């Protein structure tokens, strides 16, 4: 009987230990600031208040962002040890804190601080699909003092939100998002006391923006189309008026060149061709075909030859126009699907 009671007692004790361990695990999972693994967790969230403009030539954008931190260790100040990783003009930044000292949250005893940062940021903006490109504006922070094994950022349940009154001329603003990961550096930065490379916890606040299709079609492609129509009309002029035909094509060519130079003035120098560049190249080819046809027709003197030349001009115009449109549509589809 005594042995039976001992076995029952031991079984009950084991059950209670297992239940307590499971309950502790659930609590740890429910508490994002749990530091039982030796890594200090810092809850991070953001509110993007303003993005004033986007400068493609410098890949920069002035922004205004609020970032809040919550942590448990009273000796830590993550709101002071973090740094932005994508400044554009470091001298033109303003940062302030909401509280002189971190607030203590009564709900869990954590420390809480909010910073507001205003200044210009930068990120690489690929332009291969311009003017139908999509860009992602980023605000990147990283702790400058503690590695990923000492301090790790955790996403706040509210994540990142954006001012619902924010507008960005020329763009549609998408849903903001936040990414957190460990950023590894393949160097010790010359630190002899820490010979091993380390990773640092990084937070990336992202705001996707897209350019409305009307911008590319109506402001860029439509003027090009009108210029090409004028060049094509040169083949509809009487072949005997050679000077007028050549003058119309040359004027169209010069107008297209001027338009490309003007458009390129608002874009950075890149080592690859943008979608708009392909359209211009096809447009130049179309104008060259028109010029070649006008030059060839200028050698026709006999009345019969002129009549034949008029019919051939129409065929050339129709064929060149069809090839041009197929080329442009195919190029747009190919580039946008890449």
mmCIF file of C-alpha atoms in Angstrom:
data_model
loop_
_atom_site.group_PDB
_atom_site.id
_atom_site.type_symbol
_atom_site.label_atom_id
_atom_site.label_comp_id
_atom_site.label_asym_id
_atom_site.label_seq_id
_atom_site.Cartn_x
_atom_site.Cartn_y
_atom_site.Cartn_z
ATOM 1 C CA UNK A 1 0.000 0.000 0.000
ATOM 2 C CA UNK A 2 2.838 2.351 0.882
ATOM 3 C CA UNK A 3 4.547 1.625 -2.444
ATOM 4 C CA UNK A 4 1.296 2.358 -4.308
ATOM 5 C CA UNK A 5 0.920 5.728 -2.541
ATOM 6 C CA UNK A 6 4.532 6.606 -3.373
ATOM 7 C CA UNK A 7 3.961 5.798 -7.057
ATOM 8 C CA UNK A 8 0.797 7.890 -7.140
ATOM 9 C CA UNK A 9 2.598 10.773 -5.454
ATOM 10 C CA UNK A 10 5.531 10.604 -7.885
ATOM 11 C CA UNK A 11 3.179 10.435 -10.867
ATOM 12 C CA UNK A 12 1.235 13.453 -9.611
ATOM 13 C CA UNK A 13 4.473 15.356 -9.002
ATOM 14 C CA UNK A 14 5.715 14.561 -12.538
ATOM 15 C CA UNK A 15 2.417 15.709 -14.014
ATOM 16 C CA UNK A 16 2.597 19.003 -12.114
ATOM 17 C CA UNK A 17 6.179 19.585 -13.276
ATOM 18 C CA UNK A 18 5.255 18.946 -16.899
ATOM 19 C CA UNK A 19 2.201 21.200 -16.647
ATOM 20 C CA UNK A 20 4.255 23.967 -15.072
ATOM 21 C CA UNK A 21 6.902 23.685 -17.807
ATOM 22 C CA UNK A 22 4.244 23.849 -20.532
ATOM 23 C CA UNK A 23 2.609 26.833 -18.861
ATOM 24 C CA UNK A 24 5.989 28.586 -18.648
ATOM 25 C CA UNK A 25 6.622 27.921 -22.353
ATOM 26 C CA UNK A 26 3.231 29.357 -23.291
ATOM 27 C CA UNK A 27 3.899 32.423 -21.175
ATOM 28 C CA UNK A 28 7.277 32.874 -22.819
ATOM 29 C CA UNK A 29 5.708 32.592 -26.257
ATOM 30 C CA UNK A 30 2.995 35.071 -25.338
ATOM 31 C CA UNK A 31 5.508 37.575 -23.976
ATOM 32 C CA UNK A 32 7.555 39.083 -26.847
ATOM 33 C CA UNK A 33 9.909 40.715 -24.320
ATOM 34 C CA UNK A 34 10.860 37.409 -22.675
ATOM 35 C CA UNK A 35 14.621 37.395 -22.053
ATOM 36 C CA UNK A 36 14.938 33.862 -20.707
ATOM 37 C CA UNK A 37 17.268 32.900 -23.583
ATOM 38 C CA UNK A 38 19.738 35.610 -22.561
ATOM 39 C CA UNK A 39 18.923 37.883 -25.470
ATOM 40 C CA UNK A 40 17.368 41.243 -24.632
ATOM 41 C CA UNK A 41 14.227 41.766 -26.733
ATOM 42 C CA UNK A 42 13.213 45.248 -27.819
ATOM 43 C CA UNK A 43 9.721 45.812 -29.188
ATOM 44 C CA UNK A 44 9.763 48.227 -32.138
ATOM 45 C CA UNK A 45 6.986 49.948 -34.068
ATOM 46 C CA UNK A 46 6.735 52.900 -36.419
ATOM 47 C CA UNK A 47 4.443 55.603 -37.736
ATOM 48 C CA UNK A 48 5.346 57.340 -40.995
ATOM 49 C CA UNK A 49 4.035 60.862 -40.694
ATOM 50 C CA UNK A 50 5.262 62.445 -43.920
ATOM 51 C CA UNK A 51 7.205 61.845 -47.125
ATOM 52 C CA UNK A 52 7.570 65.167 -48.857
ATOM 53 C CA UNK A 53 8.906 64.200 -52.287
ATOM 54 C CA UNK A 54 10.998 61.686 -54.204
ATOM 55 C CA UNK A 55 14.167 62.848 -55.970
ATOM 56 C CA UNK A 56 15.141 60.211 -58.527
ATOM 57 C CA UNK A 57 18.372 61.980 -59.485
ATOM 58 C CA UNK A 58 19.802 61.537 -55.963
ATOM 59 C CA UNK A 59 17.730 58.490 -54.944
ATOM 60 C CA UNK A 60 16.554 60.419 -51.885
ATOM 61 C CA UNK A 61 13.338 61.441 -50.131
ATOM 62 C CA UNK A 62 12.750 63.748 -47.119
ATOM 63 C CA UNK A 63 10.736 61.946 -44.460
ATOM 64 C CA UNK A 64 9.237 62.323 -40.995
ATOM 65 C CA UNK A 65 8.922 59.141 -38.923
ATOM 66 C CA UNK A 66 8.036 58.188 -35.340
ATOM 67 C CA UNK A 67 9.645 55.056 -33.857
ATOM 68 C CA UNK A 68 8.873 53.619 -30.436
ATOM 69 C CA UNK A 69 10.817 51.135 -28.312
ATOM 70 C CA UNK A 70 9.750 48.915 -25.395
ATOM 71 C CA UNK A 71 12.227 46.847 -23.379
ATOM 72 C CA UNK A 72 12.703 45.264 -19.949
ATOM 73 C CA UNK A 73 16.345 45.829 -18.924
ATOM 74 C CA UNK A 74 16.605 49.115 -16.925
ATOM 75 C CA UNK A 75 20.294 49.427 -17.835
ATOM 76 C CA UNK A 76 19.635 49.503 -21.568
ATOM 77 C CA UNK A 77 18.664 52.495 -23.701
ATOM 78 C CA UNK A 78 17.846 51.133 -27.178
ATOM 79 C CA UNK A 79 16.413 54.531 -28.124
ATOM 80 C CA UNK A 80 19.930 55.943 -27.686
ATOM 81 C CA UNK A 81 22.063 53.120 -29.086
ATOM 82 C CA UNK A 82 20.210 52.706 -32.387
ATOM 83 C CA UNK A 83 21.192 54.501 -35.590
ATOM 84 C CA UNK A 84 19.692 55.081 -39.025
ATOM 85 C CA UNK A 85 21.552 53.262 -41.787
ATOM 86 C CA UNK A 86 20.360 55.141 -44.875
ATOM 87 C CA UNK A 87 20.897 58.852 -44.257
ATOM 88 C CA UNK A 88 21.116 61.016 -47.360
ATOM 89 C CA UNK A 89 22.337 64.263 -45.823
ATOM 90 C CA UNK A 90 23.484 63.568 -42.225
ATOM 91 C CA UNK A 91 23.864 67.268 -41.426
ATOM 92 C CA UNK A 92 20.208 68.056 -42.167
ATOM 93 C CA UNK A 93 18.508 65.735 -39.675
ATOM 94 C CA UNK A 94 16.520 66.520 -36.544
ATOM 95 C CA UNK A 95 15.706 63.969 -33.835
ATOM 96 C CA UNK A 96 13.707 64.424 -30.637
ATOM 97 C CA UNK A 97 12.287 62.217 -27.887
ATOM 98 C CA UNK A 98 8.770 62.309 -26.485
ATOM 99 C CA UNK A 99 9.805 61.736 -22.847
ATOM 100 C CA UNK A 100 12.850 63.086 -21.018
ATOM 101 C CA UNK A 101 13.231 59.660 -19.393
ATOM 102 C CA UNK A 102 11.746 56.336 -20.540
ATOM 103 C CA UNK A 103 8.237 55.747 -19.234
ATOM 104 C CA UNK A 104 7.504 52.623 -17.188
ATOM 105 C CA UNK A 105 4.500 50.651 -18.425
ATOM 106 C CA UNK A 106 2.246 49.581 -15.531
ATOM 107 C CA UNK A 107 0.957 46.556 -17.457
ATOM 108 C CA UNK A 108 4.262 44.671 -17.607
ATOM 109 C CA UNK A 109 6.911 46.942 -16.084
ATOM 110 C CA UNK A 110 8.622 47.524 -19.432
ATOM 111 C CA UNK A 111 10.319 50.780 -20.406
ATOM 112 C CA UNK A 112 8.894 52.861 -23.224
ATOM 113 C CA UNK A 113 10.281 55.685 -25.334
ATOM 114 C CA UNK A 114 9.275 57.353 -28.618
ATOM 115 C CA UNK A 115 11.594 59.208 -30.967
ATOM 116 C CA UNK A 116 10.698 61.454 -33.882
ATOM 117 C CA UNK A 117 13.156 61.780 -36.729
ATOM 118 C CA UNK A 118 13.034 64.218 -39.634
ATOM 119 C CA UNK A 119 15.480 64.315 -42.518
ATOM 120 C CA UNK A 120 16.357 63.002 -45.960
ATOM 121 C CA UNK A 121 16.878 59.288 -46.514
ATOM 122 C CA UNK A 122 18.122 57.358 -49.512
ATOM 123 C CA UNK A 123 17.807 53.944 -51.095
ATOM 124 C CA UNK A 124 18.626 52.453 -54.476
ATOM 125 C CA UNK A 125 15.808 53.010 -56.955
ATOM 126 C CA UNK A 126 15.902 50.698 -59.989
ATOM 127 C CA UNK A 127 14.620 52.454 -63.103
ATOM 128 C CA UNK A 128 14.682 49.685 -65.694
ATOM 129 C CA UNK A 129 10.864 49.768 -65.888
ATOM 130 C CA UNK A 130 10.522 53.570 -65.919
ATOM 131 C CA UNK A 131 7.936 55.119 -66.379
ATOM 132 C CA UNK A 132 5.979 52.117 -65.047
ATOM 133 C CA UNK A 133 8.365 51.506 -62.158
ATOM 134 C CA UNK A 134 7.584 50.631 -58.544
ATOM 135 C CA UNK A 135 9.871 51.949 -55.824
ATOM 136 C CA UNK A 136 10.230 51.025 -52.147
ATOM 137 C CA UNK A 137 11.129 53.876 -49.795
ATOM 138 C CA UNK A 138 12.984 52.614 -46.730
ATOM 139 C CA UNK A 139 13.767 53.813 -43.220
ATOM 140 C CA UNK A 140 16.438 51.471 -41.812
ATOM 141 C CA UNK A 141 17.550 51.328 -38.183
ATOM 142 C CA UNK A 142 20.099 49.122 -36.459
ATOM 143 C CA UNK A 143 21.574 48.963 -32.973
ATOM 144 C CA UNK A 144 25.092 50.320 -33.080
ATOM 145 C CA UNK A 145 26.288 48.911 -29.744
ATOM 146 C CA UNK A 146 24.826 45.439 -29.197
ATOM 147 C CA UNK A 147 25.063 42.496 -31.556
ATOM 148 C CA UNK A 148 22.232 40.158 -32.466
ATOM 149 C CA UNK A 149 23.253 37.773 -29.661
ATOM 150 C CA UNK A 150 22.759 40.497 -27.052
ATOM 151 C CA UNK A 151 19.856 42.575 -28.366
ATOM 152 C CA UNK A 152 17.176 41.583 -30.834
ATOM 153 C CA UNK A 153 14.359 43.687 -32.228
ATOM 154 C CA UNK A 154 10.818 42.293 -32.151
ATOM 155 C CA UNK A 155 7.911 43.655 -34.185
ATOM 156 C CA UNK A 156 5.239 45.507 -32.241
ATOM 157 C CA UNK A 157 1.731 44.063 -32.763
ATOM 158 C CA UNK A 158 0.770 47.371 -34.376
ATOM 159 C CA UNK A 159 3.729 47.049 -36.742
ATOM 160 C CA UNK A 160 4.108 50.131 -38.903
ATOM 161 C CA UNK A 161 1.319 52.491 -39.943
ATOM 162 C CA UNK A 162 1.211 55.557 -42.140
ATOM 163 C CA UNK A 163 -0.522 58.920 -42.019
ATOM 164 C CA UNK A 164 -3.808 58.431 -43.876
ATOM 165 C CA UNK A 165 -3.611 62.037 -45.105
ATOM 166 C CA UNK A 166 -0.173 61.576 -46.632
ATOM 167 C CA UNK A 167 -0.021 62.209 -50.379
ATOM 168 C CA UNK A 168 2.971 61.974 -52.697
ATOM 169 C CA UNK A 169 2.526 63.885 -55.971
ATOM 170 C CA UNK A 170 2.966 61.611 -58.969
ATOM 171 C CA UNK A 171 2.739 58.350 -57.014
ATOM 172 C CA UNK A 172 0.294 55.965 -55.421
ATOM 173 C CA UNK A 173 1.276 54.931 -51.901
ATOM 174 C CA UNK A 174 0.960 51.252 -51.006
ATOM 175 C CA UNK A 175 0.577 49.482 -47.678
ATOM 176 C CA UNK A 176 3.630 50.022 -45.440
ATOM 177 C CA UNK A 177 5.418 47.001 -44.013
ATOM 178 C CA UNK A 178 8.185 46.206 -41.566
ATOM 179 C CA UNK A 179 10.975 43.636 -41.822
ATOM 180 C CA UNK A 180 13.300 42.525 -39.016
ATOM 181 C CA UNK A 181 16.388 40.414 -39.590
ATOM 182 C CA UNK A 182 19.988 39.978 -38.473
ATOM 183 C CA UNK A 183 22.398 41.949 -40.654
ATOM 184 C CA UNK A 184 25.781 40.233 -40.901
ATOM 185 C CA UNK A 185 28.999 42.102 -41.643
ATOM 186 C CA UNK A 186 32.008 40.237 -43.102
ATOM 187 C CA UNK A 187 34.442 42.250 -40.981
ATOM 188 C CA UNK A 188 35.413 42.848 -37.356
ATOM 189 C CA UNK A 189 35.854 46.589 -38.052
ATOM 190 C CA UNK A 190 39.400 46.223 -36.707
ATOM 191 C CA UNK A 191 38.241 45.322 -33.174
ATOM 192 C CA UNK A 192 40.925 43.056 -31.644
ATOM 193 C CA UNK A 193 38.791 42.354 -28.563
ATOM 194 C CA UNK A 194 36.111 40.775 -30.767
ATOM 195 C CA UNK A 195 37.914 38.826 -33.492
ATOM 196 C CA UNK A 196 34.739 37.130 -34.722
ATOM 197 C CA UNK A 197 32.332 38.798 -37.117
ATOM 198 C CA UNK A 198 28.893 39.530 -35.693
ATOM 199 C CA UNK A 199 25.354 40.215 -36.850
ATOM 200 C CA UNK A 200 23.236 43.141 -35.716
ATOM 201 C CA UNK A 201 19.479 43.264 -35.426
ATOM 202 C CA UNK A 202 17.995 45.490 -38.129
ATOM 203 C CA UNK A 203 14.534 46.943 -38.730
ATOM 204 C CA UNK A 204 13.436 48.099 -42.170
ATOM 205 C CA UNK A 205 10.291 50.221 -42.510
ATOM 206 C CA UNK A 206 9.169 50.060 -46.149
ATOM 207 C CA UNK A 207 6.698 52.165 -48.119
ATOM 208 C CA UNK A 208 6.005 50.893 -51.670
ATOM 209 C CA UNK A 209 5.050 53.551 -54.211
ATOM 210 C CA UNK A 210 3.911 53.115 -57.802
ATOM 211 C CA UNK A 211 3.592 55.560 -60.651
ATOM 212 C CA UNK A 212 0.094 55.727 -62.245
ATOM 213 C CA UNK A 213 0.055 54.283 -65.760
ATOM 214 C CA UNK A 214 -1.545 57.507 -67.042
ATOM 215 C CA UNK A 215 1.740 59.307 -66.405
ATOM 216 C CA UNK A 216 3.725 57.106 -68.763
ATOM 217 C CA UNK A 217 1.041 56.828 -71.420
ATOM 218 C CA UNK A 218 -0.230 60.411 -71.567
ATOM 219 C CA UNK A 219 2.829 62.460 -70.606
ATOM 220 C CA UNK A 220 5.600 60.441 -72.260
ATOM 221 C CA UNK A 221 4.332 57.966 -74.850
ATOM 222 C CA UNK A 222 1.552 60.088 -76.365
ATOM 223 C CA UNK A 223 3.870 63.016 -77.297
ATOM 224 C CA UNK A 224 6.265 60.526 -78.898
ATOM 225 C CA UNK A 225 3.391 59.032 -80.870
ATOM 226 C CA UNK A 226 2.319 62.470 -82.116
ATOM 227 C CA UNK A 227 5.887 63.222 -83.239
ATOM 228 C CA UNK A 228 6.027 59.941 -85.158
ATOM 229 C CA UNK A 229 2.666 60.624 -86.768
ATOM 230 C CA UNK A 230 4.046 63.920 -88.059
ATOM 231 C CA UNK A 231 7.099 62.125 -89.434
ATOM 232 C CA UNK A 232 4.896 59.529 -91.106
ATOM 233 C CA UNK A 233 2.766 62.218 -92.726
ATOM 234 C CA UNK A 234 5.821 63.190 -94.752
ATOM 235 C CA UNK A 235 5.135 60.173 -96.957
ATOM 236 C CA UNK A 236 1.637 61.486 -97.626
ATOM 237 C CA UNK A 237 3.013 64.688 -99.179
ATOM 238 C CA UNK A 238 3.481 64.886 -102.958
ATOM 239 C CA UNK A 239 6.890 63.336 -103.778
ATOM 240 C CA UNK A 240 7.719 66.359 -105.897
ATOM 241 C CA UNK A 241 7.869 68.491 -102.725
ATOM 242 C CA UNK A 242 11.105 66.918 -101.564
ATOM 243 C CA UNK A 243 12.215 69.847 -99.393
ATOM 244 C CA UNK A 244 8.928 69.833 -97.476
ATOM 245 C CA UNK A 245 9.042 66.085 -96.891
ATOM 246 C CA UNK A 246 12.633 66.151 -95.691
ATOM 247 C CA UNK A 247 11.982 69.205 -93.519
ATOM 248 C CA UNK A 248 9.042 67.508 -91.802
ATOM 249 C CA UNK A 249 11.045 64.377 -90.993
ATOM 250 C CA UNK A 250 14.062 66.372 -89.771
ATOM 251 C CA UNK A 251 11.813 68.511 -87.559
ATOM 252 C CA UNK A 252 10.265 65.370 -86.060
ATOM 253 C CA UNK A 253 13.742 63.955 -85.394
ATOM 254 C CA UNK A 254 14.973 67.115 -83.676
ATOM 255 C CA UNK A 255 11.799 67.341 -81.598
ATOM 256 C CA UNK A 256 12.207 63.741 -80.452
ATOM 257 C CA UNK A 257 15.847 64.363 -79.484
ATOM 258 C CA UNK A 258 14.895 67.476 -77.519
ATOM 259 C CA UNK A 259 12.128 65.615 -75.743
ATOM 260 C CA UNK A 260 14.480 62.795 -74.732
ATOM 261 C CA UNK A 261 17.064 65.255 -73.398
ATOM 262 C CA UNK A 262 14.376 67.046 -71.367
ATOM 263 C CA UNK A 263 13.077 63.800 -69.907
ATOM 264 C CA UNK A 264 16.575 62.552 -69.080
ATOM 265 C CA UNK A 265 17.234 65.754 -67.137
ATOM 266 C CA UNK A 266 14.915 64.587 -64.362
ATOM 267 C CA UNK A 267 16.488 61.110 -64.150
ATOM 268 C CA UNK A 268 19.831 59.874 -62.812
ATOM 269 C CA UNK A 269 22.574 58.544 -65.052
ATOM 270 C CA UNK A 270 22.306 54.754 -65.168
ATOM 271 C CA UNK A 271 24.426 52.149 -66.937
ATOM 272 C CA UNK A 272 21.458 50.225 -68.335
ATOM 273 C CA UNK A 273 18.596 50.971 -70.681
ATOM 274 C CA UNK A 274 15.240 51.937 -69.225
ATOM 275 C CA UNK A 275 11.926 51.008 -70.800
ATOM 276 C CA UNK A 276 11.602 54.591 -72.021
ATOM 277 C CA UNK A 277 15.009 54.309 -73.715
ATOM 278 C CA UNK A 278 13.818 51.292 -75.710
ATOM 279 C CA UNK A 279 10.790 53.264 -76.856
ATOM 280 C CA UNK A 280 13.012 56.134 -78.001
ATOM 281 C CA UNK A 281 15.320 53.756 -79.882
ATOM 282 C CA UNK A 282 12.372 52.230 -81.719
ATOM 283 C CA UNK A 283 11.097 55.740 -82.457
ATOM 284 C CA UNK A 284 14.446 56.771 -83.917
ATOM 285 C CA UNK A 285 14.405 53.670 -86.105
ATOM 286 C CA UNK A 286 10.928 54.605 -87.349
ATOM 287 C CA UNK A 287 12.047 58.136 -88.238
ATOM 288 C CA UNK A 288 15.145 56.807 -90.020
ATOM 289 C CA UNK A 289 12.933 54.567 -92.155
ATOM 290 C CA UNK A 290 10.793 57.587 -93.028
ATOM 291 C CA UNK A 291 13.902 59.594 -93.925
ATOM 292 C CA UNK A 292 15.300 56.777 -96.049
ATOM 293 C CA UNK A 293 12.018 56.453 -97.902
ATOM 294 C CA UNK A 294 11.805 60.222 -98.537
ATOM 295 C CA UNK A 295 15.398 60.275 -99.781
ATOM 296 C CA UNK A 296 14.734 57.355 -102.123
ATOM 297 C CA UNK A 297 11.552 58.973 -103.477
ATOM 298 C CA UNK A 298 13.402 62.175 -104.293
ATOM 299 C CA UNK A 299 15.160 60.353 -107.155
ATOM 300 C CA UNK A 300 11.896 59.576 -108.949
ATOM 301 C CA UNK A 301 11.402 61.997 -111.861
ATOM 302 C CA UNK A 302 9.104 60.358 -114.385
ATOM 303 C CA UNK A 303 5.345 60.638 -113.860
ATOM 304 C CA UNK A 304 4.884 56.866 -113.782
ATOM 305 C CA UNK A 305 7.703 56.474 -111.299
ATOM 306 C CA UNK A 306 6.145 59.110 -109.057
ATOM 307 C CA UNK A 307 2.794 57.296 -109.041
ATOM 308 C CA UNK A 308 4.526 54.033 -108.168
ATOM 309 C CA UNK A 309 6.505 55.845 -105.462
ATOM 310 C CA UNK A 310 3.281 57.191 -103.880
ATOM 311 C CA UNK A 311 1.829 53.681 -103.666
ATOM 312 C CA UNK A 312 5.063 52.329 -102.212
ATOM 313 C CA UNK A 313 5.178 55.196 -99.704
ATOM 314 C CA UNK A 314 1.818 54.110 -98.331
ATOM 315 C CA UNK A 315 2.957 50.492 -98.075
ATOM 316 C CA UNK A 316 6.141 51.517 -96.311
ATOM 317 C CA UNK A 317 4.213 53.738 -93.891
ATOM 318 C CA UNK A 318 1.708 51.017 -93.012
ATOM 319 C CA UNK A 319 4.399 48.347 -92.647
ATOM 320 C CA UNK A 320 6.724 50.546 -90.565
ATOM 321 C CA UNK A 321 3.858 51.658 -88.307
ATOM 322 C CA UNK A 322 2.742 48.073 -87.717
ATOM 323 C CA UNK A 323 6.275 46.917 -86.940
ATOM 324 C CA UNK A 324 6.796 49.890 -84.614
ATOM 325 C CA UNK A 325 3.653 49.227 -82.576
ATOM 326 C CA UNK A 326 4.394 45.505 -82.329
ATOM 327 C CA UNK A 327 7.934 46.322 -81.206
ATOM 328 C CA UNK A 328 6.810 48.822 -78.574
ATOM 329 C CA UNK A 329 4.087 46.564 -77.164
ATOM 330 C CA UNK A 330 6.429 43.569 -77.127
ATOM 331 C CA UNK A 331 9.161 45.567 -75.422
ATOM 332 C CA UNK A 332 6.785 46.894 -72.757
ATOM 333 C CA UNK A 333 5.472 43.401 -72.010
ATOM 334 C CA UNK A 334 8.969 41.911 -71.897
ATOM 335 C CA UNK A 335 10.469 44.574 -69.634
ATOM 336 C CA UNK A 336 7.526 44.713 -67.222
ATOM 337 C CA UNK A 337 7.403 40.926 -66.894
ATOM 338 C CA UNK A 338 11.162 40.618 -66.242
#
